[in-house]
JSON list of C-alpha atoms in Angstrom, two decimals:
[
{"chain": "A", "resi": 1, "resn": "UNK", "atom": "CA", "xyz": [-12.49, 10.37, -19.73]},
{"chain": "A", "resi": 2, "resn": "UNK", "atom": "CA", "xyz": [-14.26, 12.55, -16.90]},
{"chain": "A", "resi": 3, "resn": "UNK", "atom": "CA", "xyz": [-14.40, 10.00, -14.71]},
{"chain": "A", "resi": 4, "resn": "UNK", "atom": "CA", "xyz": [-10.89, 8.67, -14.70]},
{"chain": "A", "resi": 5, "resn": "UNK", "atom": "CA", "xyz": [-9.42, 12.41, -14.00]},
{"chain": "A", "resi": 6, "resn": "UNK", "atom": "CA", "xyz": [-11.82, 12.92, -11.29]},
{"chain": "A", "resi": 7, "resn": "UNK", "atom": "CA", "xyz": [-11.18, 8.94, -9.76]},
{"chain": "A", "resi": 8, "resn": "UNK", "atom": "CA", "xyz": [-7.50, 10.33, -9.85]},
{"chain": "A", "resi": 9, "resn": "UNK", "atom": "CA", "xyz": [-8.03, 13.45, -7.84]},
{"chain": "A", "resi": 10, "resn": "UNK", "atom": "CA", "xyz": [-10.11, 11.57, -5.54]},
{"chain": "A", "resi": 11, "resn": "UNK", "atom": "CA", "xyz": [-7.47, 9.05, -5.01]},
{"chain": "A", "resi": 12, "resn": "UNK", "atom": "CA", "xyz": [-4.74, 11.99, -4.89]},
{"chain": "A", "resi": 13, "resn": "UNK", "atom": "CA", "xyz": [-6.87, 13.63, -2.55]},
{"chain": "A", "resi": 14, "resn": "UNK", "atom": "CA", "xyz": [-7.93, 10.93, -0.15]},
{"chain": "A", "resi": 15, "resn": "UNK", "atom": "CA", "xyz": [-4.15, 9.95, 0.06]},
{"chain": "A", "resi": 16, "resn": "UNK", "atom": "CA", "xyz": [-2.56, 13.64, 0.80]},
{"chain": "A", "resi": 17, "resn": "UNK", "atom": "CA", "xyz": [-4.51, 14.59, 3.10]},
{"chain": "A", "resi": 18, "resn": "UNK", "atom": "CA", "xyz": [-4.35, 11.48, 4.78]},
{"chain": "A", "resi": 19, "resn": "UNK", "atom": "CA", "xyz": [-7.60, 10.24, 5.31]},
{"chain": "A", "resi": 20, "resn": "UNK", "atom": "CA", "xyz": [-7.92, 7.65, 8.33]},
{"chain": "A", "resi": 21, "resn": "UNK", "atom": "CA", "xyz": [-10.14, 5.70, 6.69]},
{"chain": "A", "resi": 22, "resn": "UNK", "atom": "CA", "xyz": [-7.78, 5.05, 3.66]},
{"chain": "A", "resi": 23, "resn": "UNK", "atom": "CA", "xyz": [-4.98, 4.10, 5.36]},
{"chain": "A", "resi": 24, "resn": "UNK", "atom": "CA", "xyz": [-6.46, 1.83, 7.97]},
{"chain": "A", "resi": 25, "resn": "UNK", "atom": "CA", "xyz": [-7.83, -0.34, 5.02]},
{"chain": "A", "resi": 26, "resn": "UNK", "atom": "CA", "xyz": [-3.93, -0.29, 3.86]},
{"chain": "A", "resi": 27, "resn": "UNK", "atom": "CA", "xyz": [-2.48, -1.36, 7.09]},
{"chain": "A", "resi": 28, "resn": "UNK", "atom": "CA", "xyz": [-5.12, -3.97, 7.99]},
{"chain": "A", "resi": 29, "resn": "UNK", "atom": "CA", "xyz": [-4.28, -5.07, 4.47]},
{"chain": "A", "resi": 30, "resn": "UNK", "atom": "CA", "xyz": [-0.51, -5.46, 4.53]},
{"chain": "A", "resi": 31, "resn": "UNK", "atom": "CA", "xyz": [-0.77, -6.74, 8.00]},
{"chain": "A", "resi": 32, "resn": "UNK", "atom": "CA", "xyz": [-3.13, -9.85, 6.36]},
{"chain": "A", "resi": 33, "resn": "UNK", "atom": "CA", "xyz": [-0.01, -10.16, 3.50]},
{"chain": "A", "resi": 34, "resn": "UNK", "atom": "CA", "xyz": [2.16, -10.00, 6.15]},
{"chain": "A", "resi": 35, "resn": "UNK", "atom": "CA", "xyz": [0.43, -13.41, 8.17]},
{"chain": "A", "resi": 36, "resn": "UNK", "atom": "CA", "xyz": [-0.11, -15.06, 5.26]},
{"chain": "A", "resi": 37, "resn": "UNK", "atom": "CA", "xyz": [3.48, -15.28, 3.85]},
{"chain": "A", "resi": 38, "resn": "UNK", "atom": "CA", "xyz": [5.00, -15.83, 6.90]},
{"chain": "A", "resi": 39, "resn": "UNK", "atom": "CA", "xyz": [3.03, -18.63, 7.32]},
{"chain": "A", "resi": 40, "resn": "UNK", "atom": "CA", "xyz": [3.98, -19.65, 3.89]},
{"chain": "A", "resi": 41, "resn": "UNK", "atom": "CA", "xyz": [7.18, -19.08, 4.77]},
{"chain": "A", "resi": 42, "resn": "UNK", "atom": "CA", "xyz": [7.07, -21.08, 7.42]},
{"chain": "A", "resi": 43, "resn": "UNK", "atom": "CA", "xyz": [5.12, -24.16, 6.20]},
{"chain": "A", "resi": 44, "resn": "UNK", "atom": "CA", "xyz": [6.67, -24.15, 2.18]},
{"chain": "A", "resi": 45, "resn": "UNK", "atom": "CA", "xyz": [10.68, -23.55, 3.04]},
{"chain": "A", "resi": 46, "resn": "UNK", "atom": "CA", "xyz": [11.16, -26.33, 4.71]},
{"chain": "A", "resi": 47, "resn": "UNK", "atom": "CA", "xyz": [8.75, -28.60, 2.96]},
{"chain": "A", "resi": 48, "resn": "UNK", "atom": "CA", "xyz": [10.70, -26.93, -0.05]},
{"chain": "A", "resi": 49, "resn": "UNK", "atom": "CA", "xyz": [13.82, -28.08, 0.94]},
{"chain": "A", "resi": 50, "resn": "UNK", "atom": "CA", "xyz": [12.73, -31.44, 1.44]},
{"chain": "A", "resi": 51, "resn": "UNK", "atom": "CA", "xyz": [11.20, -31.79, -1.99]},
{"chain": "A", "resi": 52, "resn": "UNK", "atom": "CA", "xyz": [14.10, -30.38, -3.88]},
{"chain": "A", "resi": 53, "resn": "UNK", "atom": "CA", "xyz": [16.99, -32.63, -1.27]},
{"chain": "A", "resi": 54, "resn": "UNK", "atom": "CA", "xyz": [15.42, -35.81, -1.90]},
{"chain": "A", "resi": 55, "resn": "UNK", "atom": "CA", "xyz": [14.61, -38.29, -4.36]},
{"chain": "A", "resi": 56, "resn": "UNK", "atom": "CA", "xyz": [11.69, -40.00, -3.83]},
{"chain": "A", "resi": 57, "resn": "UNK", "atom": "CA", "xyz": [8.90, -41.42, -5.80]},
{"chain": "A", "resi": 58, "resn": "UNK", "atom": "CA", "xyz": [6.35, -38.67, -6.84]},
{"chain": "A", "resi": 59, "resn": "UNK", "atom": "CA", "xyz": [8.71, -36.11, -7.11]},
{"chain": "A", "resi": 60, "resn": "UNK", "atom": "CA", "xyz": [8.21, -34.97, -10.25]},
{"chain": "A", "resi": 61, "resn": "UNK", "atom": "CA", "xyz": [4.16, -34.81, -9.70]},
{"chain": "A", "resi": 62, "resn": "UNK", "atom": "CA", "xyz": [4.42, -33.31, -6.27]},
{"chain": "A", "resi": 63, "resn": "UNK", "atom": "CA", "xyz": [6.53, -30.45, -8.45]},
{"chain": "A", "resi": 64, "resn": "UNK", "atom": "CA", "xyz": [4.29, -30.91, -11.00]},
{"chain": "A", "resi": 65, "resn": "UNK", "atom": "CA", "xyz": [0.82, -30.13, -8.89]},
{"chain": "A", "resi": 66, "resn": "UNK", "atom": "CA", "xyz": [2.84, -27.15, -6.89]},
{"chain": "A", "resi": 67, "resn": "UNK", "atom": "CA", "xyz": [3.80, -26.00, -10.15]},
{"chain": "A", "resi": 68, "resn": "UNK", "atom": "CA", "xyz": [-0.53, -26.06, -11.27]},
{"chain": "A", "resi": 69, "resn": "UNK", "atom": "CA", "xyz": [-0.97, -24.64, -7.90]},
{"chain": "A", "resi": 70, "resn": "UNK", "atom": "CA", "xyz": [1.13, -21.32, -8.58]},
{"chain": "A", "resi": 71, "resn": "UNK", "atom": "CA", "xyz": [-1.88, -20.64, -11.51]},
{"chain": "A", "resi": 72, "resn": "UNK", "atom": "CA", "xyz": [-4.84, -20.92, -9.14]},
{"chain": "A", "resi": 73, "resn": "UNK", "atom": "CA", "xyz": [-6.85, -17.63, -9.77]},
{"chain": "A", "resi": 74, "resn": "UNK", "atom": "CA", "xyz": [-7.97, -15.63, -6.93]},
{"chain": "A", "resi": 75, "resn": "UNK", "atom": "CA", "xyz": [-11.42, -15.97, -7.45]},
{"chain": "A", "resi": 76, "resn": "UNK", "atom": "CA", "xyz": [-10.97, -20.04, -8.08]},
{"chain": "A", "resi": 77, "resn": "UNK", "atom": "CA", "xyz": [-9.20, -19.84, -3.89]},
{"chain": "A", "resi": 78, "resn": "UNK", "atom": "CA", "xyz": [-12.23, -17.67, -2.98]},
{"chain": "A", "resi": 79, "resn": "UNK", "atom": "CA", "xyz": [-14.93, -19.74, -4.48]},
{"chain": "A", "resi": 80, "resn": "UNK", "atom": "CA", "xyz": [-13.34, -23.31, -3.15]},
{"chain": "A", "resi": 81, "resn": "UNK", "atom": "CA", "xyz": [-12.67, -20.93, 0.01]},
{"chain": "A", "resi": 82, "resn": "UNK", "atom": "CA", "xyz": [-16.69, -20.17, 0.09]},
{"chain": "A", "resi": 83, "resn": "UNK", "atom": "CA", "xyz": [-17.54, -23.77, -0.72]},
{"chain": "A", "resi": 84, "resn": "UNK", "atom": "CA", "xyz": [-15.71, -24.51, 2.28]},
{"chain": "A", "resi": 85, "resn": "UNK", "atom": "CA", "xyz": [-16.85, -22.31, 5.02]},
{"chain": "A", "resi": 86, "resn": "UNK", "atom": "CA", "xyz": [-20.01, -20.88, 4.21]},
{"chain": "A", "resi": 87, "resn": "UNK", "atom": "CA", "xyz": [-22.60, -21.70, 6.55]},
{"chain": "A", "resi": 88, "resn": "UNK", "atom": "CA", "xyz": [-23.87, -25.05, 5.48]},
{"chain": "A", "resi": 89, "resn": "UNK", "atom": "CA", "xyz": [-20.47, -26.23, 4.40]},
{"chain": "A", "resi": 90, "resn": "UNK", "atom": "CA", "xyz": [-18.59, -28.98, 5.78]},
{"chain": "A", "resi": 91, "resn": "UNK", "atom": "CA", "xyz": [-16.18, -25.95, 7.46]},
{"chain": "A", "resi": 92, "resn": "UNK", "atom": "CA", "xyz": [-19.43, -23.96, 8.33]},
{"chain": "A", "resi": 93, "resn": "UNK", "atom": "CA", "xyz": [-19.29, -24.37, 11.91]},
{"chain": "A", "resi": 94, "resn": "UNK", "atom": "CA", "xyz": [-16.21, -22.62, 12.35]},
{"chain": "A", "resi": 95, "resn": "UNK", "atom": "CA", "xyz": [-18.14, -19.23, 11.54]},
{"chain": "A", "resi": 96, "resn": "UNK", "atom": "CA", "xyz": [-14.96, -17.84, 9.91]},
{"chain": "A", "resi": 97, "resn": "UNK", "atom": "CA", "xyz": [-16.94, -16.69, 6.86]},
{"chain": "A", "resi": 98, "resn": "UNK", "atom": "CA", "xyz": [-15.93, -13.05, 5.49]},
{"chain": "A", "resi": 99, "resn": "UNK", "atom": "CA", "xyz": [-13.50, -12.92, 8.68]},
{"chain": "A", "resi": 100, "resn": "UNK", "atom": "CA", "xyz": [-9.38, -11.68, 8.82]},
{"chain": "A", "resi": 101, "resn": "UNK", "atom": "CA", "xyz": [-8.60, -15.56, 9.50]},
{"chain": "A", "resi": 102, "resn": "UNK", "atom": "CA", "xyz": [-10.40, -16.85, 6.09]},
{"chain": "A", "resi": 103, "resn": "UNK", "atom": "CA", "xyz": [-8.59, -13.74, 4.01]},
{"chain": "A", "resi": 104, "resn": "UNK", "atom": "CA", "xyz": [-5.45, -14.74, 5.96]},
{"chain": "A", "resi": 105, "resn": "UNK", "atom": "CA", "xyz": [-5.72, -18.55, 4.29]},
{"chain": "A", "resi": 106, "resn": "UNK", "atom": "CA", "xyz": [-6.88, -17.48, 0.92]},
{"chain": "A", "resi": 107, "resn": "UNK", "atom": "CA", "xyz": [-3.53, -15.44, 0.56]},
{"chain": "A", "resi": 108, "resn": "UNK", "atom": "CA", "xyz": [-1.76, -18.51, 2.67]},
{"chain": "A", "resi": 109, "resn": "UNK", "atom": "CA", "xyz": [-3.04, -20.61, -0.14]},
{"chain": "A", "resi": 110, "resn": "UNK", "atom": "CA", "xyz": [-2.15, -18.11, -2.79]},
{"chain": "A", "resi": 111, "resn": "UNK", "atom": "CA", "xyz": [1.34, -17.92, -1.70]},
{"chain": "A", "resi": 112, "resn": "UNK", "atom": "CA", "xyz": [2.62, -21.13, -0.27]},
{"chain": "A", "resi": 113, "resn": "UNK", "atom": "CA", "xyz": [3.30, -22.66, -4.08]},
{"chain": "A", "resi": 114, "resn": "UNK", "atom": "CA", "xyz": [5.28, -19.93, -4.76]},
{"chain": "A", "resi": 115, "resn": "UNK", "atom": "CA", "xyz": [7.61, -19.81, -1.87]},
{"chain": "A", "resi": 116, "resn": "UNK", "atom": "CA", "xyz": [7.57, -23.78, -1.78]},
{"chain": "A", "resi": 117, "resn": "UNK", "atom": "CA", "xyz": [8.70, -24.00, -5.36]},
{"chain": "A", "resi": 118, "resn": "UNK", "atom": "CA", "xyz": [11.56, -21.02, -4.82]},
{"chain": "A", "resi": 119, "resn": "UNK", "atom": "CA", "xyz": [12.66, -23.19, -2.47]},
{"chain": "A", "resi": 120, "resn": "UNK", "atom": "CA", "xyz": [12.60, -26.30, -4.31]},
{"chain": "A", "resi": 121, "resn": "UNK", "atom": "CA", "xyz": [14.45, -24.54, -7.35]},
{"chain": "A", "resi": 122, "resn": "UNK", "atom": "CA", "xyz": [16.99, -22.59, -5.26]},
{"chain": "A", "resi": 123, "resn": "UNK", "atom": "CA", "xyz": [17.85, -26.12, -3.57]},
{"chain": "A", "resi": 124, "resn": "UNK", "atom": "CA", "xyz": [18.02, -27.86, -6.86]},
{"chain": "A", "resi": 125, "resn": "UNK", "atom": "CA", "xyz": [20.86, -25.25, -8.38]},
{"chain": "A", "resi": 126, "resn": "UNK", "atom": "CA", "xyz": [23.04, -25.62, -5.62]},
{"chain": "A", "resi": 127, "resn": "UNK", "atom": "CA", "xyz": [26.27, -28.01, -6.45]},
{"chain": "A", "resi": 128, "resn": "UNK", "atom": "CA", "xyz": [25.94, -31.35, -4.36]},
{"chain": "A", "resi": 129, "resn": "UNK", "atom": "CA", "xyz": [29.18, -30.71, -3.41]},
{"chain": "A", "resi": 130, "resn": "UNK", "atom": "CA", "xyz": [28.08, -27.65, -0.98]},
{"chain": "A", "resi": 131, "resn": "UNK", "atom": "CA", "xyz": [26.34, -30.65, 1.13]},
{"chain": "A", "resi": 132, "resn": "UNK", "atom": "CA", "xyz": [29.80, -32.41, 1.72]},
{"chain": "A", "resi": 133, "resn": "UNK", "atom": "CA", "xyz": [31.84, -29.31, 1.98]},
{"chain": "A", "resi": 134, "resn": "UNK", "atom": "CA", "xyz": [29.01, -27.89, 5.08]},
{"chain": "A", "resi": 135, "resn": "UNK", "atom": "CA", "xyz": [29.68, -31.28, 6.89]}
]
């Protein structure tokens, strides 16, 4: 019990008295969320909308496999993410290895199912009518 009181303090401590180190490891670290889900953002809204305005064949496996891909574990996207870039994988020549860019696309990966299949759900609730009304 020792040691979670004094981890506490430390914590408590280290964030008071504002210790550089600390909060430069917070800042790089929201800045990387940041990236990512934009990105997301960017890429799964529209793709989003086009999943949940059409019908197409596939559909409901593309909705399906986004829906799998919103369980991926974060240490399943870091070892496919290793598999992938580590020096003698097929992505090993881009030397992005333990680098801001390769955190940046394991939290892209993390979060573009999620945003995609808001998307996809808030288009899917909206009355078909809003479509003709708009025009």
């Amino acid at each position: 019990m020792d040691f979670w009181k004094t981890a506490i303090r430390d914590c408590l401590h280290l964030l008071i008295h504002y210790d550089r180190e600390v909060y430069g490891i917070v800042l790089r670290s929201l800045k990387f969320s940041f990236i990512a889900t934009l990105m997301a953002v960017l890429l799964g809204v529209p793709i989003g909308f086009s999943i949940g305005s059409k019908n197409f064949k596939g559909k409901s496996l593309l909705i399906l496999l986004l829906n799998t891909a919103m369980a991926l574990p974060t240490v399943m996207v870091g070892l496919i993410g290793y598999s992938f870039l580590s020096r003698s994988a097929p992505l090993g020549f881009l030397n992005t290895m333990f680098t801001p860019q390769a955190v940046i696309f394991g939290e892209f990966i993390l979060s573009f199912p999620i945003i995609t299949n808001l998307t996809v759900a808030a288009v899917q609730a909206v009355d078909p009518r809003v479509i003709l009304t708009a025009q």
